[in-house]
Short mmCIF file of C-alpha atoms in Angstrom, two decimals:
data_model
loop_
_atom_site.label_atom_id
_atom_site.label_comp_id
_atom_site.label_asym_id
_atom_site.label_seq_id
_atom_site.Cartn_x
_atom_site.Cartn_y
_atom_site.Cartn_z
CA MET A 1 55.21 61.71 -81.69
CA PHE A 2 51.90 60.88 -82.24
CA LYS A 3 52.10 57.46 -81.20
CA LYS A 4 53.73 58.96 -77.93
CA SER A 5 50.60 61.69 -78.11
CA LEU A 6 47.88 58.98 -78.04
CA SER A 7 49.32 56.63 -74.91
CA HIS A 8 49.63 59.43 -72.92
CA LEU A 9 45.52 60.33 -73.52
CA GLY A 10 45.00 56.87 -73.25
CA THR A 11 46.42 56.71 -69.87
CA PHE A 12 45.14 60.01 -68.94
CA PHE A 13 41.13 58.63 -69.83
CA LEU A 14 41.92 55.91 -67.65
CA ALA A 15 42.75 57.86 -64.67
CA VAL A 16 40.14 59.76 -65.07
CA LEU A 17 37.51 56.39 -65.64
CA SER A 18 38.86 54.95 -62.28
CA LEU A 19 37.89 57.44 -60.17
CA LEU A 20 34.15 56.20 -60.42
CA PRO A 21 32.87 53.24 -58.14
CA LEU A 22 33.49 50.08 -59.53
CA SER A 23 29.26 50.01 -59.15
CA PHE A 24 29.20 52.30 -62.00
CA LEU A 25 32.53 50.91 -64.03
CA TYR A 26 30.50 47.74 -64.13
CA ILE A 27 27.75 49.08 -65.96
CA TRP A 28 30.05 51.00 -68.75
CA ALA A 29 31.46 46.70 -68.92
CA ASP A 30 28.07 45.55 -69.42
CA ALA A 31 28.57 47.71 -73.16
CA ALA A 32 32.11 46.70 -73.52
CA TYR A 33 30.44 42.79 -73.76
CA PHE A 34 28.19 44.14 -75.84
CA LEU A 35 30.75 45.87 -78.37
CA LEU A 36 33.33 42.94 -78.00
CA TYR A 37 31.00 40.19 -78.44
CA TYR A 38 28.42 41.22 -81.35
CA VAL A 39 29.62 44.34 -82.73
CA PHE A 40 33.23 43.54 -82.90
CA GLY A 41 34.00 40.21 -83.06
CA TYR A 42 37.08 40.49 -80.01
CA ARG A 43 39.09 37.81 -81.14
CA ARG A 44 36.10 35.41 -81.01
CA GLN A 45 37.60 33.07 -83.84
CA VAL A 46 41.20 32.36 -81.41
CA VAL A 47 38.44 32.24 -78.85
CA ARG A 48 35.68 29.80 -80.46
CA GLU A 49 38.99 27.43 -81.49
CA ASN A 50 40.69 27.29 -77.65
CA LEU A 51 37.13 26.19 -76.75
CA PHE A 52 36.67 23.34 -79.68
CA ASN A 53 39.45 22.28 -79.25
CA ALA A 54 39.86 22.15 -75.19
CA PHE A 55 36.29 20.60 -74.78
CA PRO A 56 35.97 18.46 -78.17
CA GLU A 57 32.92 16.57 -76.32
CA LYS A 58 31.03 19.77 -75.93
CA GLU A 59 28.58 20.63 -78.44
CA LEU A 60 28.51 23.74 -80.56
CA LYS A 61 25.97 25.23 -77.80
CA GLU A 62 27.32 24.31 -75.31
CA ILE A 63 30.60 26.36 -76.44
CA VAL A 64 28.38 29.74 -77.09
CA VAL A 65 27.18 29.62 -73.22
CA ILE A 66 30.75 29.64 -71.95
CA GLU A 67 32.14 32.20 -74.79
CA LYS A 68 29.49 34.15 -74.12
CA LYS A 69 30.16 33.92 -70.05
CA TYR A 70 33.84 34.36 -70.88
CA TYR A 71 33.32 38.22 -72.60
CA ARG A 72 30.86 38.67 -69.96
CA TYR A 73 33.40 38.10 -67.46
CA LEU A 74 36.42 39.52 -69.62
CA ALA A 75 34.29 43.03 -70.37
CA SER A 76 34.49 43.26 -65.69
CA LEU A 77 38.18 42.49 -65.65
CA ILE A 78 38.61 45.14 -67.82
CA PHE A 79 37.65 47.66 -65.62
CA GLU A 80 38.50 46.03 -62.71
CA VAL A 81 41.94 46.76 -64.26
CA ILE A 82 41.34 49.98 -64.60
CA LYS A 83 39.76 50.59 -61.01
CA MET A 84 43.83 49.20 -59.78
CA ILE A 85 44.74 52.64 -60.51
CA ASN A 86 43.56 53.70 -57.27
CA ILE A 87 41.14 51.24 -55.46
CA SER A 88 41.64 51.33 -51.73
CA LYS A 89 43.59 48.23 -49.58
CA ALA A 90 40.52 47.64 -47.62
CA GLN A 91 38.54 47.51 -51.25
CA ILE A 92 41.31 44.85 -51.90
CA LYS A 93 41.11 42.88 -48.72
CA LYS A 94 37.29 42.80 -48.78
CA ARG A 95 36.87 41.70 -52.46
CA PHE A 96 40.13 39.31 -53.09
CA VAL A 97 40.18 37.58 -50.01
CA PHE A 98 43.00 34.73 -49.35
CA LYS A 99 42.16 31.46 -47.14
CA ASN A 100 44.92 29.32 -45.59
CA LYS A 101 48.10 31.58 -45.16
CA ALA A 102 49.52 29.93 -42.09
CA LEU A 103 51.41 28.04 -44.06
CA VAL A 104 53.25 30.34 -45.75
CA ILE A 105 54.08 32.67 -43.34
CA GLU A 106 55.96 29.63 -41.69
CA TYR A 107 57.63 29.87 -44.09
CA LEU A 108 58.80 33.43 -44.40
CA ASN A 109 58.38 33.77 -40.08
CA LYS A 110 61.26 31.37 -40.64
CA GLY A 111 63.51 33.51 -42.55
CA GLU A 112 62.86 31.42 -45.68
CA SER A 113 61.03 32.63 -49.46
CA VAL A 114 58.69 31.10 -51.30
CA LEU A 115 57.43 30.65 -54.65
CA VAL A 116 54.26 30.73 -55.66
CA CYS A 117 51.86 30.48 -59.02
CA SER A 118 48.95 31.08 -60.91
CA ALA A 119 47.12 31.67 -64.24
CA HIS A 120 45.38 34.02 -66.60
CA TYR A 121 42.59 32.83 -64.32
CA GLY A 122 39.70 34.88 -62.22
CA ASN A 123 41.45 38.81 -61.57
CA TRP A 124 44.89 37.95 -61.99
CA GLU A 125 45.63 41.54 -61.58
CA TRP A 126 44.17 42.24 -58.33
CA GLY A 127 45.44 38.89 -56.87
CA THR A 128 49.18 40.56 -57.19
CA LEU A 129 48.31 43.47 -55.15
CA GLY A 130 46.39 41.20 -52.75
CA ILE A 131 50.02 38.94 -52.02
CA GLY A 132 51.52 42.00 -51.28
CA LEU A 133 48.62 43.23 -48.68
CA ASN A 134 48.55 40.13 -47.37
CA PHE A 135 51.97 39.13 -46.45
CA SER A 136 55.10 40.72 -44.89
CA ALA A 137 57.63 39.54 -47.13
CA ASP A 138 59.17 41.37 -50.09
CA HIS A 139 57.21 40.16 -53.52
CA TYR A 140 58.34 40.28 -56.33
CA PRO A 141 55.74 39.28 -59.54
CA ILE A 142 58.28 38.64 -62.77
CA TYR A 143 56.66 40.19 -65.49
CA LYS A 144 56.36 40.30 -69.18
CA PRO A 145 57.06 44.04 -70.43
CA LEU A 146 54.49 45.67 -73.18
CA ASN A 147 55.83 46.74 -76.38
CA ASN A 148 54.27 50.18 -75.72
CA PHE A 149 56.83 51.95 -73.07
CA ILE A 150 54.05 54.14 -72.06
CA PHE A 151 51.50 51.44 -70.98
CA ASP A 152 54.02 49.77 -69.80
CA LYS A 153 55.49 52.04 -67.56
CA TRP A 154 51.59 52.83 -66.47
CA PHE A 155 50.98 48.98 -65.62
CA ARG A 156 54.06 48.89 -63.71
CA GLU A 157 53.11 51.45 -61.64
CA ILE A 158 49.44 50.16 -61.14
CA ARG A 159 50.90 47.20 -60.02
CA CYS A 160 53.34 48.15 -57.33
CA ARG A 161 51.34 49.49 -55.35
CA PHE A 162 51.20 48.43 -51.77
CA GLY A 163 54.67 47.49 -51.70
CA ASN A 164 55.21 45.00 -54.87
CA LYS A 165 58.86 44.88 -56.70
CA LEU A 166 57.81 44.32 -60.42
CA ILE A 167 60.87 41.75 -61.96
CA PRO A 168 61.03 41.37 -65.58
CA MET A 169 61.56 37.73 -66.49
CA ARG A 170 64.82 37.81 -67.94
CA GLN A 171 66.25 39.36 -64.49
CA THR A 172 64.67 36.78 -62.38
CA LEU A 173 67.75 34.80 -61.16
CA ARG A 174 69.26 38.11 -60.27
CA ALA A 175 66.69 39.18 -58.51
CA ILE A 176 66.57 35.98 -56.72
CA GLN A 177 70.08 36.42 -56.23
CA ALA A 178 70.47 39.68 -55.33
CA SER A 179 67.27 38.89 -52.30
CA LYS A 180 68.82 36.32 -51.40
CA ASN A 181 69.39 37.11 -47.16
CA THR A 182 65.79 38.18 -46.90
CA PRO A 183 62.28 36.61 -47.14
CA SER A 184 60.62 36.79 -50.15
CA ILE A 185 57.76 36.20 -52.61
CA PHE A 186 58.38 35.43 -55.91
CA SER A 187 54.97 34.92 -58.56
CA PHE A 188 55.04 33.82 -61.68
CA GLY A 189 52.19 33.08 -64.02
CA ASN A 190 52.35 29.54 -65.49
CA ASP A 191 50.48 29.48 -68.75
CA GLN A 192 52.21 32.00 -70.79
CA SER A 193 53.50 31.12 -74.47
CA PRO A 194 57.10 30.03 -74.22
CA SER A 195 59.13 31.93 -76.98
CA ILE A 196 60.66 29.71 -79.50
CA SER A 197 63.93 29.28 -78.58
CA GLU A 198 61.85 27.78 -74.93
CA LEU A 199 60.08 25.48 -76.71
CA HIS A 200 61.46 22.02 -74.35
CA TYR A 201 58.67 20.58 -72.69
CA CYS A 202 55.18 19.67 -74.84
CA ARG A 203 52.21 17.83 -73.03
CA THR A 204 48.11 17.31 -73.04
CA PHE A 205 47.05 20.63 -71.83
CA LEU A 206 43.30 20.43 -72.45
CA ASN A 207 42.80 18.12 -74.30
CA GLN A 208 45.89 18.98 -76.96
CA PRO A 209 49.62 18.86 -77.37
CA ALA A 210 51.19 22.50 -75.24
CA TYR A 211 54.47 23.77 -74.31
CA ILE A 212 54.96 25.03 -71.45
CA GLN A 213 57.25 27.09 -69.99
CA LEU A 214 60.08 25.78 -67.86
CA GLY A 215 60.43 29.16 -65.58
CA ILE A 216 59.26 27.73 -62.50
CA GLU A 217 60.68 24.55 -62.24
CA LYS A 218 63.89 25.70 -62.82
CA ILE A 219 64.36 28.38 -60.04
CA ALA A 220 62.72 25.97 -57.38
CA LYS A 221 65.60 22.85 -58.17
CA LYS A 222 68.23 26.15 -57.94
CA THR A 223 66.72 27.13 -55.08
CA ASN A 224 64.79 24.40 -53.15
CA ARG A 225 61.71 27.08 -52.40
CA PRO A 226 58.15 25.96 -51.62
CA ILE A 227 56.39 26.32 -54.24
CA PHE A 228 52.31 27.33 -53.72
CA TYR A 229 49.92 27.42 -55.65
CA LEU A 230 47.11 30.25 -55.94
CA LYS A 231 43.86 28.94 -56.57
CA VAL A 232 41.25 31.28 -57.21
CA LYS A 233 37.95 31.29 -56.66
CA VAL A 234 35.65 33.87 -58.35
CA LEU A 235 32.74 34.20 -55.84
CA LYS A 236 30.39 36.66 -57.79
CA ARG A 237 30.87 39.46 -59.31
CA GLY A 238 34.40 41.79 -58.40
CA TYR A 239 34.71 39.55 -55.38
CA TYR A 240 37.29 36.67 -55.48
CA GLU A 241 38.76 33.57 -52.99
CA VAL A 242 42.29 33.05 -53.22
CA ASP A 243 43.29 29.36 -51.34
CA CYS A 244 47.27 28.78 -50.98
CA VAL A 245 47.57 25.30 -51.58
CA PRO A 246 50.61 23.42 -50.97
CA LEU A 247 52.03 22.27 -54.82
CA CYS A 248 55.72 21.22 -54.03
CA LEU A 249 58.08 21.75 -50.11
CA ASN A 250 60.83 20.01 -51.63
CA PRO A 251 61.84 20.47 -55.32
CA THR A 252 65.32 19.59 -55.33
CA ASP A 253 63.46 15.98 -54.37
CA THR A 254 61.02 16.01 -57.29
CA GLU A 255 61.71 14.27 -60.83
CA GLU A 256 62.27 16.29 -63.93
CA PHE A 257 59.42 17.89 -65.16
CA GLU A 258 57.08 16.83 -62.15
CA ILE A 259 56.28 20.07 -61.21
CA THR A 260 55.77 21.90 -64.63
CA ARG A 261 53.60 18.49 -64.42
CA LEU A 262 51.78 19.69 -61.19
CA HIS A 263 51.03 23.04 -61.97
CA THR A 264 49.64 22.55 -65.24
CA GLN A 265 47.22 19.58 -63.99
CA PHE A 266 46.43 21.46 -60.99
CA LEU A 267 45.38 24.56 -63.84
CA GLU A 268 43.92 22.11 -65.75
CA ASP A 269 41.37 21.00 -63.09
CA ILE A 270 39.85 24.57 -62.28
CA ILE A 271 39.85 25.62 -66.33
CA LYS A 272 37.61 21.95 -66.94
CA ASN A 273 35.79 23.19 -63.13
CA GLU A 274 35.15 26.79 -64.17
CA PRO A 275 36.04 27.40 -67.35
CA ALA A 276 34.87 30.99 -68.49
CA TYR A 277 37.37 32.69 -66.07
CA TRP A 278 40.69 31.72 -67.56
CA LEU A 279 41.99 33.59 -70.56
CA TRP A 280 40.29 32.27 -73.46
CA SER A 281 41.75 35.08 -76.49
CA HIS A 282 44.87 34.33 -76.17
CA ARG A 283 46.80 32.67 -78.59
CA ARG A 284 47.97 29.66 -75.95
CA TRP A 285 48.79 27.01 -78.42
CA LYS A 286 50.45 29.12 -81.24
CA HIS A 287 53.52 27.18 -80.93
CA LYS A 288 51.68 23.65 -81.90
CA PRO A 289 52.61 20.57 -83.62
CA ALA A 290 52.31 19.61 -87.08
CA GLN A 291 49.18 17.02 -85.85
CA MET A 292 47.35 20.18 -84.72
CA GLN A 293 46.93 21.43 -87.88
CA GLU A 294 43.36 19.48 -88.21
CA LEU A 295 42.14 20.67 -85.93
CA SER A 296 42.24 24.06 -86.63
CA LEU A 297 40.65 23.76 -89.49
CA LYS A 298 37.64 21.75 -88.28
CA THR A 299 37.48 24.58 -86.12
CA ASP A 300 37.04 27.68 -88.55
CA ILE A 301 34.45 25.39 -90.56
CA LEU A 302 32.70 25.28 -87.25
CA TYR A 303 33.69 29.45 -86.59
CA SER A 304 31.19 29.75 -89.77
CA GLU A 305 28.34 27.71 -89.40
CA VAL A 306 27.51 30.41 -85.97
#
């Protein structure tokens, strides 16, 4: 009962906080960066381990530069997500601009459906709202429900603004079948760690073995829906640009795992070009082959030196 009351209080506080303009929220974000990085050290060891493993050629001082830039961005991202509660359509269209929409729209105008994929890079939450605003078709973001029912309901409400229809991961096929007669967009996050029961495909990702989810490939090959990658670029604080890149237009013609290799390599190239905007604080490599244990031990030693 206490936990439930605390969750309701938390969502109420976030709703009040969201009433502030973004310029004020970014002041809070600057303070949050100091607390996250210097005071509480929120998941710093996880972030550093991920960075060292991903960029073994970089020295410690280079890793620290990326690390600090990441935490600055993470703090801003937190308050941008809070602002989603009442952000206007005009603000989203101004701050999250879509490029090269024509080919996607061409499919939709022909009555065909498409799949889009992206990752936890840049402000993926604003991207979800942006899809709902930039395309006339029904948009079904695929998501993993939170364990906390109250916060899960809160997130669903803010993500469903502007016409989005959230679908839990396990209900994807059912939703695709139910919407097969109308043009639609199903969007996937391609960097979620698969569950233990779904560790079917492993490849090198950022210089280390990584298990990759096969969800979008399975759906694409069943439906032959074209896949577009939403390539997000951070222009400056609070401003983004997304390029709608054709990734695979004829999925049934591909070999097994080809689609998964394509979107994984695409994401890797984006991260290597500008690493600070990916979600380094999640445990992307929590299911590790045995040979990765030595790297983790080495990272623990390097972390303790700073």
